[in-house]
mmCIF file of C-alpha atoms in Angstrom:
data_model
loop_
_atom_site.group_PDB
_atom_site.id
_atom_site.type_symbol
_atom_site.label_atom_id
_atom_site.label_comp_id
_atom_site.label_asym_id
_atom_site.label_seq_id
_atom_site.Cartn_x
_atom_site.Cartn_y
_atom_site.Cartn_z
ATOM 1 C CA MET A 1 14.893 3.592 -8.286
ATOM 2 C CA VAL A 2 16.568 2.438 -11.519
ATOM 3 C CA ILE A 3 18.833 4.917 -13.248
ATOM 4 C CA GLY A 4 18.468 5.875 -16.897
ATOM 5 C CA ARG A 5 21.413 4.943 -19.106
ATOM 6 C CA ALA A 6 21.386 8.217 -21.016
ATOM 7 C CA HIS A 7 22.003 10.228 -17.878
ATOM 8 C CA LEU A 8 24.870 8.058 -16.706
ATOM 9 C CA LEU A 9 26.577 8.059 -20.058
ATOM 10 C CA ALA A 10 27.047 11.801 -19.676
ATOM 11 C CA LEU A 11 30.153 10.836 -17.724
ATOM 12 C CA ALA A 12 31.893 10.217 -21.004
ATOM 13 C CA ALA A 13 31.390 13.790 -22.091
ATOM 14 C CA GLY A 14 32.999 15.495 -19.106
ATOM 15 C CA ALA A 15 35.718 17.921 -20.152
ATOM 16 C CA CYS A 16 38.950 18.308 -18.161
ATOM 17 C CA LEU A 17 39.927 21.743 -16.885
ATOM 18 C CA CYS A 18 43.693 22.205 -16.616
ATOM 19 C CA LEU A 19 45.946 24.932 -15.257
ATOM 20 C CA SER A 20 48.884 23.974 -17.441
ATOM 21 C CA ALA A 21 50.223 21.348 -19.795
ATOM 22 C CA ALA A 22 53.522 20.787 -18.011
ATOM 23 C CA THR A 23 55.057 17.390 -18.646
ATOM 24 C CA ALA A 24 56.461 15.432 -15.709
ATOM 25 C CA GLY A 25 58.989 12.676 -16.207
ATOM 26 C CA ALA A 26 59.956 9.959 -13.742
ATOM 27 C CA LYS A 27 61.195 12.501 -11.225
ATOM 28 C CA THR A 28 59.645 12.527 -7.779
ATOM 29 C CA GLY A 29 59.768 16.287 -7.311
ATOM 30 C CA ALA A 30 56.653 18.271 -6.458
ATOM 31 C CA LEU A 31 54.129 18.522 -9.293
ATOM 32 C CA ASP A 32 51.921 21.468 -10.166
ATOM 33 C CA CYS A 33 48.176 21.373 -10.694
ATOM 34 C CA GLY A 34 47.465 20.572 -14.328
ATOM 35 C CA SER A 35 50.634 18.570 -14.955
ATOM 36 C CA THR A 36 50.571 16.064 -17.823
ATOM 37 C CA LEU A 37 52.457 12.855 -17.031
ATOM 38 C CA THR A 38 54.165 10.922 -19.814
ATOM 39 C CA LYS A 39 56.335 8.651 -17.628
ATOM 40 C CA SER A 40 55.706 6.607 -14.516
ATOM 41 C CA THR A 41 55.767 8.959 -11.544
ATOM 42 C CA THR A 42 55.650 8.741 -7.754
ATOM 43 C CA LEU A 43 54.390 11.798 -5.914
ATOM 44 C CA SER A 44 56.757 13.244 -3.317
ATOM 45 C CA ALA A 45 54.324 15.850 -1.966
ATOM 46 C CA ASP A 46 50.645 16.728 -1.853
ATOM 47 C CA ILE A 47 49.017 18.555 -4.764
ATOM 48 C CA GLN A 48 46.532 20.855 -3.105
ATOM 49 C CA HIS A 49 43.612 23.129 -3.947
ATOM 50 C CA CYS A 50 43.749 22.693 -7.718
ATOM 51 C CA PRO A 51 41.337 25.089 -9.446
ATOM 52 C CA GLY A 52 40.933 22.567 -12.302
ATOM 53 C CA THR A 53 42.037 19.007 -13.025
ATOM 54 C CA ALA A 54 45.108 18.056 -11.016
ATOM 55 C CA LEU A 55 46.917 15.445 -13.136
ATOM 56 C CA ILE A 56 46.502 14.413 -16.768
ATOM 57 C CA VAL A 57 47.663 11.078 -18.168
ATOM 58 C CA GLY A 58 49.724 11.638 -21.302
ATOM 59 C CA ALA A 59 51.028 8.187 -22.269
ATOM 60 C CA ASP A 60 50.084 4.509 -22.370
ATOM 61 C CA GLY A 61 51.299 2.026 -19.797
ATOM 62 C CA ILE A 62 52.490 4.409 -17.096
ATOM 63 C CA THR A 63 51.986 4.124 -13.339
ATOM 64 C CA ILE A 64 51.013 7.085 -11.186
ATOM 65 C CA ASP A 65 51.858 6.271 -7.581
ATOM 66 C CA LEU A 66 50.367 8.697 -5.090
ATOM 67 C CA GLY A 67 52.902 7.571 -2.515
ATOM 68 C CA GLY A 68 50.389 8.166 0.259
ATOM 69 C CA HIS A 69 49.924 11.826 -0.684
ATOM 70 C CA THR A 70 46.752 13.855 -1.184
ATOM 71 C CA ILE A 71 45.448 15.403 -4.393
ATOM 72 C CA SER A 72 42.799 18.017 -3.660
ATOM 73 C CA GLY A 73 40.688 20.378 -5.721
ATOM 74 C CA THR A 74 38.345 23.293 -5.232
ATOM 75 C CA ASN A 75 35.213 21.651 -6.663
ATOM 76 C CA ALA A 76 35.607 23.485 -9.968
ATOM 77 C CA THR A 77 33.117 22.615 -12.690
ATOM 78 C CA GLY A 78 34.354 19.667 -14.774
ATOM 79 C CA SER A 79 37.441 19.106 -12.648
ATOM 80 C CA GLU A 80 38.973 15.689 -11.928
ATOM 81 C CA GLY A 81 41.718 14.476 -9.671
ATOM 82 C CA ILE A 82 43.322 12.359 -12.404
ATOM 83 C CA ALA A 83 42.077 12.377 -15.994
ATOM 84 C CA ASN A 84 42.936 9.727 -18.580
ATOM 85 C CA ASP A 85 41.537 10.152 -22.067
ATOM 86 C CA GLY A 86 42.696 7.502 -24.506
ATOM 87 C CA HIS A 87 45.722 5.893 -22.840
ATOM 88 C CA ALA A 88 45.723 2.133 -22.224
ATOM 89 C CA GLY A 89 47.260 0.113 -19.427
ATOM 90 C CA VAL A 90 47.605 2.971 -16.943
ATOM 91 C CA HIS A 91 47.854 2.161 -13.216
ATOM 92 C CA ILE A 92 46.753 4.627 -10.527
ATOM 93 C CA VAL A 93 48.001 3.281 -7.187
ATOM 94 C CA GLY A 94 49.777 4.225 -3.992
ATOM 95 C CA GLY A 95 47.386 4.499 -1.079
ATOM 96 C CA GLY A 96 46.872 8.248 -1.441
ATOM 97 C CA LYS A 97 43.785 10.412 -1.193
ATOM 98 C CA ILE A 98 41.796 12.370 -3.798
ATOM 99 C CA THR A 99 39.259 14.942 -2.622
ATOM 100 C CA ASP A 100 37.057 17.848 -3.659
ATOM 101 C CA PHE A 101 36.735 17.597 -7.429
ATOM 102 C CA ARG A 102 33.448 18.208 -9.234
ATOM 103 C CA LEU A 103 33.319 15.576 -12.000
ATOM 104 C CA ASN A 104 35.354 12.521 -10.939
ATOM 105 C CA GLY A 105 38.110 11.593 -8.554
ATOM 106 C CA VAL A 106 39.641 9.420 -11.289
ATOM 107 C CA GLY A 107 38.235 9.464 -14.821
ATOM 108 C CA MET A 108 39.302 6.741 -17.271
ATOM 109 C CA ARG A 109 37.858 7.155 -20.791
ATOM 110 C CA LYS A 110 38.910 4.980 -23.737
ATOM 111 C CA ALA A 111 41.641 3.646 -21.461
ATOM 112 C CA PRO A 112 41.464 -0.162 -21.715
ATOM 113 C CA LYS A 113 43.194 -2.445 -19.216
ATOM 114 C CA SER A 114 43.684 0.325 -16.716
ATOM 115 C CA VAL A 115 43.866 -0.164 -12.938
ATOM 116 C CA VAL A 116 42.743 2.031 -10.029
ATOM 117 C CA ARG A 117 43.900 0.482 -6.770
ATOM 118 C CA GLY A 118 44.156 1.374 -3.107
ATOM 119 C CA LEU A 119 42.930 4.985 -3.195
ATOM 120 C CA THR A 120 40.815 6.901 -0.704
ATOM 121 C CA ILE A 121 38.373 9.244 -2.448
ATOM 122 C CA ARG A 122 36.136 11.788 -0.733
ATOM 123 C CA ARG A 123 33.750 14.664 -1.505
ATOM 124 C CA ILE A 124 33.449 14.300 -5.272
ATOM 125 C CA GLY A 125 30.546 16.102 -6.944
ATOM 126 C CA ALA A 126 29.448 18.435 -4.149
ATOM 127 C CA GLY A 127 26.702 20.756 -5.332
ATOM 128 C CA GLY A 128 26.035 18.873 -8.568
ATOM 129 C CA VAL A 129 22.594 19.513 -10.045
ATOM 130 C CA GLU A 130 20.361 17.766 -12.533
ATOM 131 C CA GLY A 131 21.650 18.315 -16.056
ATOM 132 C CA GLU A 132 25.325 18.159 -15.111
ATOM 133 C CA PRO A 133 27.337 15.023 -15.931
ATOM 134 C CA VAL A 134 27.009 12.427 -13.193
ATOM 135 C CA SER A 135 29.872 12.541 -10.706
ATOM 136 C CA ALA A 136 31.744 9.503 -9.399
ATOM 137 C CA GLY A 137 34.726 8.766 -7.252
ATOM 138 C CA ILE A 138 35.995 6.461 -10.011
ATOM 139 C CA ALA A 139 34.608 6.527 -13.568
ATOM 140 C CA ILE A 140 35.583 3.768 -16.024
ATOM 141 C CA VAL A 141 34.088 4.579 -19.438
ATOM 142 C CA ASP A 142 34.715 2.763 -22.749
ATOM 143 C CA SER A 143 37.665 1.032 -21.069
ATOM 144 C CA PRO A 144 37.340 -2.769 -21.357
ATOM 145 C CA GLY A 145 39.364 -5.043 -19.125
ATOM 146 C CA SER A 146 39.907 -2.430 -16.418
ATOM 147 C CA GLN A 147 40.184 -3.077 -12.686
ATOM 148 C CA VAL A 148 38.940 -1.157 -9.644
ATOM 149 C CA ILE A 149 40.463 -2.855 -6.604
ATOM 150 C CA GLY A 150 40.695 -2.089 -2.894
ATOM 151 C CA ASN A 151 39.564 1.542 -2.974
ATOM 152 C CA ASP A 152 37.610 3.415 -0.298
ATOM 153 C CA VAL A 153 35.131 5.843 -1.861
ATOM 154 C CA ALA A 154 32.619 7.889 0.128
ATOM 155 C CA ASN A 155 31.096 10.938 -1.546
ATOM 156 C CA ASP A 156 28.737 11.953 1.234
ATOM 157 C CA VAL A 157 27.914 15.302 -0.352
ATOM 158 C CA GLU A 158 24.852 17.318 -1.240
ATOM 159 C CA ALA A 159 24.435 16.607 -4.958
ATOM 160 C CA TYR A 160 21.859 15.497 -7.489
ATOM 161 C CA GLN A 161 23.905 12.366 -8.159
ATOM 162 C CA ALA A 162 27.385 11.387 -6.956
ATOM 163 C CA ASP A 163 28.256 7.686 -7.166
ATOM 164 C CA GLY A 164 31.088 5.724 -5.664
ATOM 165 C CA ALA A 165 32.188 4.073 -8.928
ATOM 166 C CA ASP A 166 30.679 3.858 -12.418
ATOM 167 C CA VAL A 167 31.734 1.262 -15.005
ATOM 168 C CA LEU A 168 30.157 2.015 -18.378
ATOM 169 C CA ASN A 169 30.606 0.198 -21.675
ATOM 170 C CA SER A 170 33.694 -1.575 -20.331
ATOM 171 C CA ARG A 171 33.484 -5.289 -21.059
ATOM 172 C CA GLY A 172 35.348 -7.704 -18.799
ATOM 173 C CA SER A 173 36.086 -5.266 -15.992
ATOM 174 C CA VAL A 174 36.722 -6.213 -12.357
ATOM 175 C CA VAL A 175 35.435 -4.358 -9.283
ATOM 176 C CA ARG A 176 36.833 -6.153 -6.239
ATOM 177 C CA GLY A 177 37.377 -5.519 -2.555
ATOM 178 C CA ASN A 178 36.279 -1.879 -2.502
ATOM 179 C CA SER A 179 34.326 0.093 0.072
ATOM 180 C CA LEU A 180 31.801 2.067 -2.010
ATOM 181 C CA SER A 181 29.667 3.319 0.847
ATOM 182 C CA HIS A 182 28.089 6.560 2.080
ATOM 183 C CA ASN A 183 27.795 8.019 -1.415
ATOM 184 C CA SER A 184 25.024 10.485 -2.108
ATOM 185 C CA TRP A 185 23.530 8.287 -4.844
ATOM 186 C CA ASN A 186 24.750 4.775 -5.817
ATOM 187 C CA GLY A 187 27.682 2.829 -4.494
ATOM 188 C CA LEU A 188 28.422 1.167 -7.852
ATOM 189 C CA VAL A 189 26.795 1.311 -11.280
ATOM 190 C CA LEU A 190 27.787 -1.116 -14.046
ATOM 191 C CA ILE A 191 26.109 -0.664 -17.436
ATOM 192 C CA GLU A 192 26.773 -2.301 -20.817
ATOM 193 C CA SER A 193 29.810 -4.105 -19.439
ATOM 194 C CA PRO A 194 29.263 -7.824 -20.088
ATOM 195 C CA GLY A 195 31.550 -10.431 -18.587
ATOM 196 C CA SER A 196 32.518 -8.212 -15.653
ATOM 197 C CA ARG A 197 32.968 -9.313 -12.040
ATOM 198 C CA ILE A 198 31.765 -7.487 -8.918
ATOM 199 C CA THR A 199 33.131 -9.338 -5.904
ATOM 200 C CA GLY A 200 33.828 -8.779 -2.233
ATOM 201 C CA ASN A 201 32.765 -5.126 -2.054
ATOM 202 C CA GLN A 202 31.080 -3.167 0.732
ATOM 203 C CA LEU A 203 28.156 -1.308 -0.820
ATOM 204 C CA ASP A 204 26.554 0.177 2.269
ATOM 205 C CA ALA A 205 24.560 3.264 3.324
ATOM 206 C CA ASN A 206 24.277 4.882 -0.110
ATOM 207 C CA GLY A 207 21.561 7.390 -0.941
ATOM 208 C CA ASN A 208 20.007 5.208 -3.637
ATOM 209 C CA ASN A 209 21.228 1.671 -4.474
ATOM 210 C CA GLY A 210 24.186 -0.289 -3.221
ATOM 211 C CA THR A 211 24.903 -1.532 -6.744
ATOM 212 C CA GLU A 212 23.033 -1.494 -10.039
ATOM 213 C CA VAL A 213 23.882 -3.800 -12.947
ATOM 214 C CA ASN A 214 21.852 -2.843 -15.992
ATOM 215 C CA GLY A 215 21.581 -2.494 -19.734
ATOM 216 C CA GLY A 216 23.059 -5.506 -21.513
ATOM 217 C CA SER A 217 25.608 -6.466 -18.889
ATOM 218 C CA ASP A 218 25.302 -10.171 -19.697
ATOM 219 C CA ALA A 219 27.356 -12.878 -17.969
ATOM 220 C CA VAL A 220 28.283 -10.618 -15.060
ATOM 221 C CA THR A 221 29.118 -12.145 -11.679
ATOM 222 C CA VAL A 222 27.992 -10.388 -8.489
ATOM 223 C CA ALA A 223 29.378 -12.370 -5.563
ATOM 224 C CA ARG A 224 30.191 -12.035 -1.868
ATOM 225 C CA ASN A 225 29.280 -8.369 -1.578
ATOM 226 C CA SER A 226 27.563 -6.713 1.378
ATOM 227 C CA ALA A 227 24.825 -4.201 0.568
ATOM 228 C CA ASP A 228 23.364 -2.899 3.816
ATOM 229 C CA ASP A 229 21.461 0.233 4.874
ATOM 230 C CA ASN A 230 20.970 1.665 1.371
ATOM 231 C CA LYS A 231 17.990 3.956 0.962
ATOM 232 C CA ALA A 232 16.542 2.057 -2.013
ATOM 233 C CA ILE A 233 17.877 -1.346 -3.138
ATOM 234 C CA GLY A 234 20.882 -3.257 -1.914
ATOM 235 C CA ILE A 235 21.589 -5.076 -5.198
ATOM 236 C CA VAL A 236 19.613 -4.530 -8.402
ATOM 237 C CA VAL A 237 20.234 -6.403 -11.658
ATOM 238 C CA GLY A 238 18.195 -5.985 -14.822
ATOM 239 C CA VAL A 239 18.047 -6.255 -18.615
ATOM 240 C CA ALA A 240 20.653 -9.024 -18.710
ATOM 241 C CA ARG A 241 21.229 -12.732 -19.355
ATOM 242 C CA ASN A 242 23.398 -15.407 -17.774
ATOM 243 C CA VAL A 243 24.160 -13.362 -14.678
ATOM 244 C CA ARG A 244 25.355 -15.028 -11.449
ATOM 245 C CA VAL A 245 24.357 -13.358 -8.168
ATOM 246 C CA VAL A 246 25.822 -15.561 -5.463
ATOM 247 C CA GLY A 247 26.614 -15.297 -1.769
ATOM 248 C CA ASN A 248 25.714 -11.649 -1.191
ATOM 249 C CA THR A 249 24.155 -10.132 1.935
ATOM 250 C CA ALA A 250 21.569 -7.357 1.939
ATOM 251 C CA ARG A 251 20.202 -5.952 5.199
ATOM 252 C CA ARG A 252 18.073 -2.972 6.187
ATOM 253 C CA ASN A 253 17.469 -1.686 2.657
ATOM 254 C CA ASP A 254 14.072 -0.806 1.238
ATOM 255 C CA THR A 255 14.484 -3.925 -0.947
ATOM 256 C CA GLY A 256 17.358 -6.312 -0.398
ATOM 257 C CA LEU A 257 17.802 -7.756 -3.902
ATOM 258 C CA PHE A 258 15.704 -6.772 -6.913
ATOM 259 C CA PHE A 259 15.785 -8.302 -10.414
ATOM 260 C CA PHE A 260 13.914 -7.339 -13.578
ATOM 261 C CA ASP A 261 14.060 -8.311 -17.270
ATOM 262 C CA LEU A 262 16.430 -11.084 -16.213
ATOM 263 C CA HIS A 263 16.928 -14.293 -18.182
ATOM 264 C CA ALA A 264 18.709 -17.633 -17.691
ATOM 265 C CA SER A 265 20.496 -16.398 -14.577
ATOM 266 C CA VAL A 266 21.423 -17.877 -11.201
ATOM 267 C CA ILE A 267 20.458 -16.192 -7.911
ATOM 268 C CA SER A 268 21.871 -18.414 -5.205
ATOM 269 C CA ARG A 269 22.907 -18.467 -1.549
ATOM 270 C CA ASN A 270 22.156 -14.804 -0.932
ATOM 271 C CA SER A 271 20.873 -13.513 2.402
ATOM 272 C CA ALA A 272 18.241 -10.758 2.558
ATOM 273 C CA THR A 273 17.127 -9.913 6.089
ATOM 274 C CA ALA A 274 15.484 -6.975 7.851
ATOM 275 C CA ASN A 275 14.643 -5.158 4.606
ATOM 276 C CA ARG A 276 11.179 -3.910 3.726
ATOM 277 C CA ALA A 277 11.123 -6.619 1.021
ATOM 278 C CA GLY A 278 13.731 -9.345 0.863
ATOM 279 C CA LEU A 279 14.288 -10.671 -2.663
ATOM 280 C CA GLU A 280 12.075 -9.853 -5.630
ATOM 281 C CA LEU A 281 12.150 -11.121 -9.221
ATOM 282 C CA ALA A 282 9.893 -9.020 -11.464
ATOM 283 C CA GLY A 283 9.096 -9.295 -15.136
ATOM 284 C CA GLY A 284 9.873 -5.708 -16.032
ATOM 285 C CA GLN A 285 9.177 -4.809 -19.649
ATOM 286 C CA SER A 286 10.198 -8.030 -21.377
ATOM 287 C CA GLY A 287 9.603 -10.607 -18.636
ATOM 288 C CA SER A 288 12.004 -12.621 -16.490
ATOM 289 C CA ASP A 289 12.310 -16.306 -17.330
ATOM 290 C CA GLY A 290 14.578 -19.307 -17.036
ATOM 291 C CA ASN A 291 16.162 -18.108 -13.812
ATOM 292 C CA GLN A 292 17.128 -20.263 -10.829
ATOM 293 C CA LEU A 293 16.509 -18.909 -7.323
ATOM 294 C CA THR A 294 18.153 -21.475 -5.114
ATOM 295 C CA GLY A 295 19.314 -21.660 -1.520
ATOM 296 C CA ASN A 296 18.579 -18.058 -0.634
ATOM 297 C CA ILE A 297 17.607 -16.881 2.856
ATOM 298 C CA ALA A 298 14.962 -14.139 3.151
ATOM 299 C CA ASN A 299 13.993 -13.890 6.812
ATOM 300 C CA ARG A 300 12.495 -11.181 9.033
ATOM 301 C CA ASN A 301 11.713 -8.688 6.290
ATOM 302 C CA GLY A 302 8.989 -6.101 6.795
ATOM 303 C CA GLU A 303 6.776 -7.421 4.009
ATOM 304 C CA THR A 304 7.501 -10.371 1.690
ATOM 305 C CA GLY A 305 10.544 -12.606 1.960
ATOM 306 C CA ILE A 306 10.702 -13.743 -1.701
ATOM 307 C CA GLY A 307 8.490 -12.392 -4.483
ATOM 308 C CA VAL A 308 8.168 -13.701 -8.048
ATOM 309 C CA VAL A 309 5.864 -11.147 -9.636
ATOM 310 C CA ASP A 310 4.558 -9.160 -12.583
ATOM 311 C CA GLY A 311 5.440 -11.372 -15.529
ATOM 312 C CA ALA A 312 8.234 -13.458 -14.029
ATOM 313 C CA ASN A 313 7.467 -16.801 -15.697
ATOM 314 C CA ALA A 314 9.036 -20.261 -15.941
ATOM 315 C CA ASN A 315 11.586 -19.801 -13.174
ATOM 316 C CA VAL A 316 12.823 -22.376 -10.634
ATOM 317 C CA VAL A 317 12.456 -21.405 -6.968
ATOM 318 C CA SER A 318 14.028 -24.152 -4.894
ATOM 319 C CA GLY A 319 15.621 -24.749 -1.526
ATOM 320 C CA ASN A 320 15.022 -21.237 -0.235
ATOM 321 C CA THR A 321 14.134 -20.223 3.327
ATOM 322 C CA ALA A 322 11.661 -17.401 4.010
ATOM 323 C CA ASN A 323 10.804 -17.304 7.710
ATOM 324 C CA GLY A 324 9.433 -14.690 10.085
ATOM 325 C CA ASN A 325 8.486 -12.060 7.503
ATOM 326 C CA LEU A 326 6.098 -9.431 8.772
ATOM 327 C CA GLY A 327 3.772 -8.405 5.947
ATOM 328 C CA THR A 328 0.045 -8.940 6.449
ATOM 329 C CA ASN A 329 -3.286 -8.851 4.599
ATOM 330 C CA GLY A 330 -2.060 -10.527 1.452
ATOM 331 C CA GLY A 331 0.887 -8.144 1.043
ATOM 332 C CA GLY A 332 3.507 -10.176 2.773
ATOM 333 C CA GLY A 333 4.308 -13.690 3.833
ATOM 334 C CA GLY A 334 7.192 -15.979 3.053
ATOM 335 C CA ILE A 335 7.117 -16.660 -0.710
ATOM 336 C CA ASN A 336 4.668 -14.911 -3.035
ATOM 337 C CA VAL A 337 4.085 -15.705 -6.699
ATOM 338 C CA ARG A 338 1.761 -13.120 -8.195
ATOM 339 C CA ALA A 339 0.989 -12.460 -11.869
ATOM 340 C CA GLY A 340 3.502 -15.120 -12.903
ATOM 341 C CA SER A 341 3.038 -18.493 -14.600
ATOM 342 C CA GLY A 342 4.886 -21.753 -15.030
ATOM 343 C CA ASN A 343 7.191 -21.276 -12.063
ATOM 344 C CA GLN A 344 8.395 -24.340 -10.149
ATOM 345 C CA LEU A 345 8.537 -24.122 -6.348
ATOM 346 C CA SER A 346 10.257 -27.035 -4.678
ATOM 347 C CA GLY A 347 11.912 -27.761 -1.373
ATOM 348 C CA ASN A 348 11.343 -24.299 0.076
ATOM 349 C CA VAL A 349 10.700 -23.542 3.752
ATOM 350 C CA ALA A 350 8.328 -20.721 4.755
ATOM 351 C CA ASN A 351 7.610 -20.776 8.487
ATOM 352 C CA ALA A 352 6.326 -18.355 11.138
ATOM 353 C CA ASN A 353 5.365 -15.553 8.767
ATOM 354 C CA LEU A 354 2.642 -13.069 9.743
ATOM 355 C CA ASP A 355 0.798 -13.864 6.520
ATOM 356 C CA THR A 356 0.582 -17.009 4.385
ATOM 357 C CA GLY A 357 3.718 -19.114 4.117
ATOM 358 C CA ILE A 358 3.545 -19.634 0.325
ATOM 359 C CA LEU A 359 1.010 -17.669 -1.717
ATOM 360 C CA ILE A 360 0.172 -18.203 -5.411
ATOM 361 C CA ALA A 361 -2.231 -15.449 -6.491
ATOM 362 C CA GLU A 362 -3.332 -13.412 -9.489
ATOM 363 C CA ASP A 363 -3.592 -9.682 -10.083
ATOM 364 C CA GLU A 364 -5.834 -10.022 -13.128
ATOM 365 C CA PRO A 365 -7.908 -13.039 -14.168
ATOM 366 C CA GLY A 366 -5.738 -15.581 -15.922
ATOM 367 C CA ASP A 367 -2.368 -13.969 -15.266
ATOM 368 C CA THR A 368 -1.217 -16.710 -12.869
ATOM 369 C CA THR A 369 -1.385 -20.274 -14.178
ATOM 370 C CA GLY A 370 0.531 -23.526 -14.088
ATOM 371 C CA ASN A 371 2.790 -22.849 -11.139
ATOM 372 C CA SER A 372 3.863 -26.104 -9.503
ATOM 373 C CA LEU A 373 4.574 -26.876 -5.836
ATOM 374 C CA LYS A 374 6.554 -29.886 -4.646
ATOM 375 C CA ASN A 375 8.129 -30.833 -1.305
ATOM 376 C CA ASN A 376 7.662 -27.395 0.267
ATOM 377 C CA THR A 377 7.221 -26.853 4.033
ATOM 378 C CA ALA A 378 5.045 -24.077 5.504
ATOM 379 C CA ASN A 379 4.461 -24.253 9.268
ATOM 380 C CA LYS A 380 3.212 -21.919 11.998
ATOM 381 C CA ASN A 381 2.218 -19.045 9.757
ATOM 382 C CA ARG A 382 -0.592 -16.636 10.717
ATOM 383 C CA GLY A 383 -2.308 -17.251 7.395
ATOM 384 C CA HIS A 384 -2.521 -20.522 5.501
ATOM 385 C CA GLY A 385 0.517 -22.687 5.105
ATOM 386 C CA ILE A 386 0.082 -22.716 1.320
ATOM 387 C CA ASP A 387 -2.621 -20.727 -0.473
ATOM 388 C CA ALA A 388 -2.512 -21.564 -4.183
ATOM 389 C CA ILE A 389 -4.902 -20.314 -6.827
ATOM 390 C CA ALA A 390 -6.984 -22.978 -8.561
ATOM 391 C CA GLY A 391 -5.069 -24.395 -11.490
ATOM 392 C CA SER A 392 -1.770 -24.598 -9.646
ATOM 393 C CA VAL A 393 0.026 -27.919 -10.091
ATOM 394 C CA ASP A 394 0.338 -30.203 -7.053
ATOM 395 C CA GLY A 395 3.669 -31.973 -7.357
ATOM 396 C CA GLY A 396 3.201 -33.761 -4.019
ATOM 397 C CA GLY A 397 5.214 -33.897 -0.847
ATOM 398 C CA ASN A 398 4.166 -30.504 0.506
ATOM 399 C CA ARG A 399 3.828 -30.207 4.283
ATOM 400 C CA ALA A 400 2.022 -27.685 6.477
ATOM 401 C CA SER A 401 1.094 -27.706 10.144
ATOM 402 C CA GLY A 402 0.367 -25.308 12.973
ATOM 403 C CA ASN A 403 -0.835 -22.512 10.698
ATOM 404 C CA VAL A 404 -3.460 -20.222 12.213
ATOM 405 C CA THR A 405 -5.810 -19.967 9.217
ATOM 406 C CA SER A 406 -7.703 -23.053 8.073
ATOM 407 C CA PRO A 407 -7.349 -25.045 5.986
ATOM 408 C CA GLN A 408 -3.609 -25.590 6.252
ATOM 409 C CA CYS A 409 -3.359 -25.571 2.438
ATOM 410 C CA GLN A 410 -5.735 -24.420 -0.291
ATOM 411 C CA ASN A 411 -5.870 -26.157 -3.690
ATOM 412 C CA ILE A 412 -2.753 -28.159 -2.747
ATOM 413 C CA ASN A 413 -2.624 -31.327 -0.664
ATOM 414 C CA CYS A 414 -0.418 -31.010 2.404
ATOM 415 C CA ALA A 415 0.672 -33.548 4.966
ATOM 416 C CA GLY A 416 0.797 -32.509 8.632
#
């Protein structure tokens, strides 16, 4: 479910096909397919059925205003709606539409501080196969400080991989207020772009993940996004430090929120409901440690509400709610810590789950030690309230009552 960086970085290698090298000035007359723009320009008419790339950026600091018009292609190999290779501070705006190109709707490469705002982009990458460069409605590559704001991208095509937007090796970029939904693969991918912000986007009904943040994207903020009805994961973040994932919603995905190889990060006030699994923190290849999972809601998921698993050690899990989750036979419940050590669970509520409320268990002998439980509540579960492996640390103040399986708590003292 997690994309390889090498495949995505093929975006940077996409060549532009052009009909001509005509240069357009600031005039608003009709432009031909393949025009190169060296001055700020507002379109006065549609540019239709381009057999290659439609418009080419030819200067720094210009604005291309679509003026509500449509730029369309013929799905030619390597074609883009607007191609920018090496020009900084370019703005693509104007509420227009870009459709039917093979590589990208807008491709920004080595174009720092560029802006793509207010566009509608459809049917990019149709027919793409494995081995071709990855297609995207908007591709920001090697372009630090760029902004993708208020766009509507839906590439609901038959393709090996067509994303809504890709931000690669572009430190300090902003992706805000977009609809990146109904794409054949991911809504948004952000890789090797530390210090970026992903806020207030709709990342729904994509063929793979709603958004993936991966590969050294440290100090990224992912906040107030919705990631619903994606085939795989709503929000996935991995191989990063000091990330903030705050106030997002994830519903009806295979997994709502998934984290791996994550360090010293904050996962707070997110809601994960009606997924197969709600919120999962996994160790990955190098472990996940020093993270804070606080104030999240993971209710009514098909299996586990919150999982801390497979080498996720020394994390704080506090003030979360995991109620009414439907997994059974040790595979579900409210909060599960499995094959993880030194985690602190405090002030969580895990009620009315079909399995144990809070489970601390091992996969292999000795792989789960020193997890502490304090002031947690686990009532009216079908299993135990709290079932903790021997050697767990009883911090006191835990409460459990009305659970179907006796005793109410194992290896932890619980008040009624």
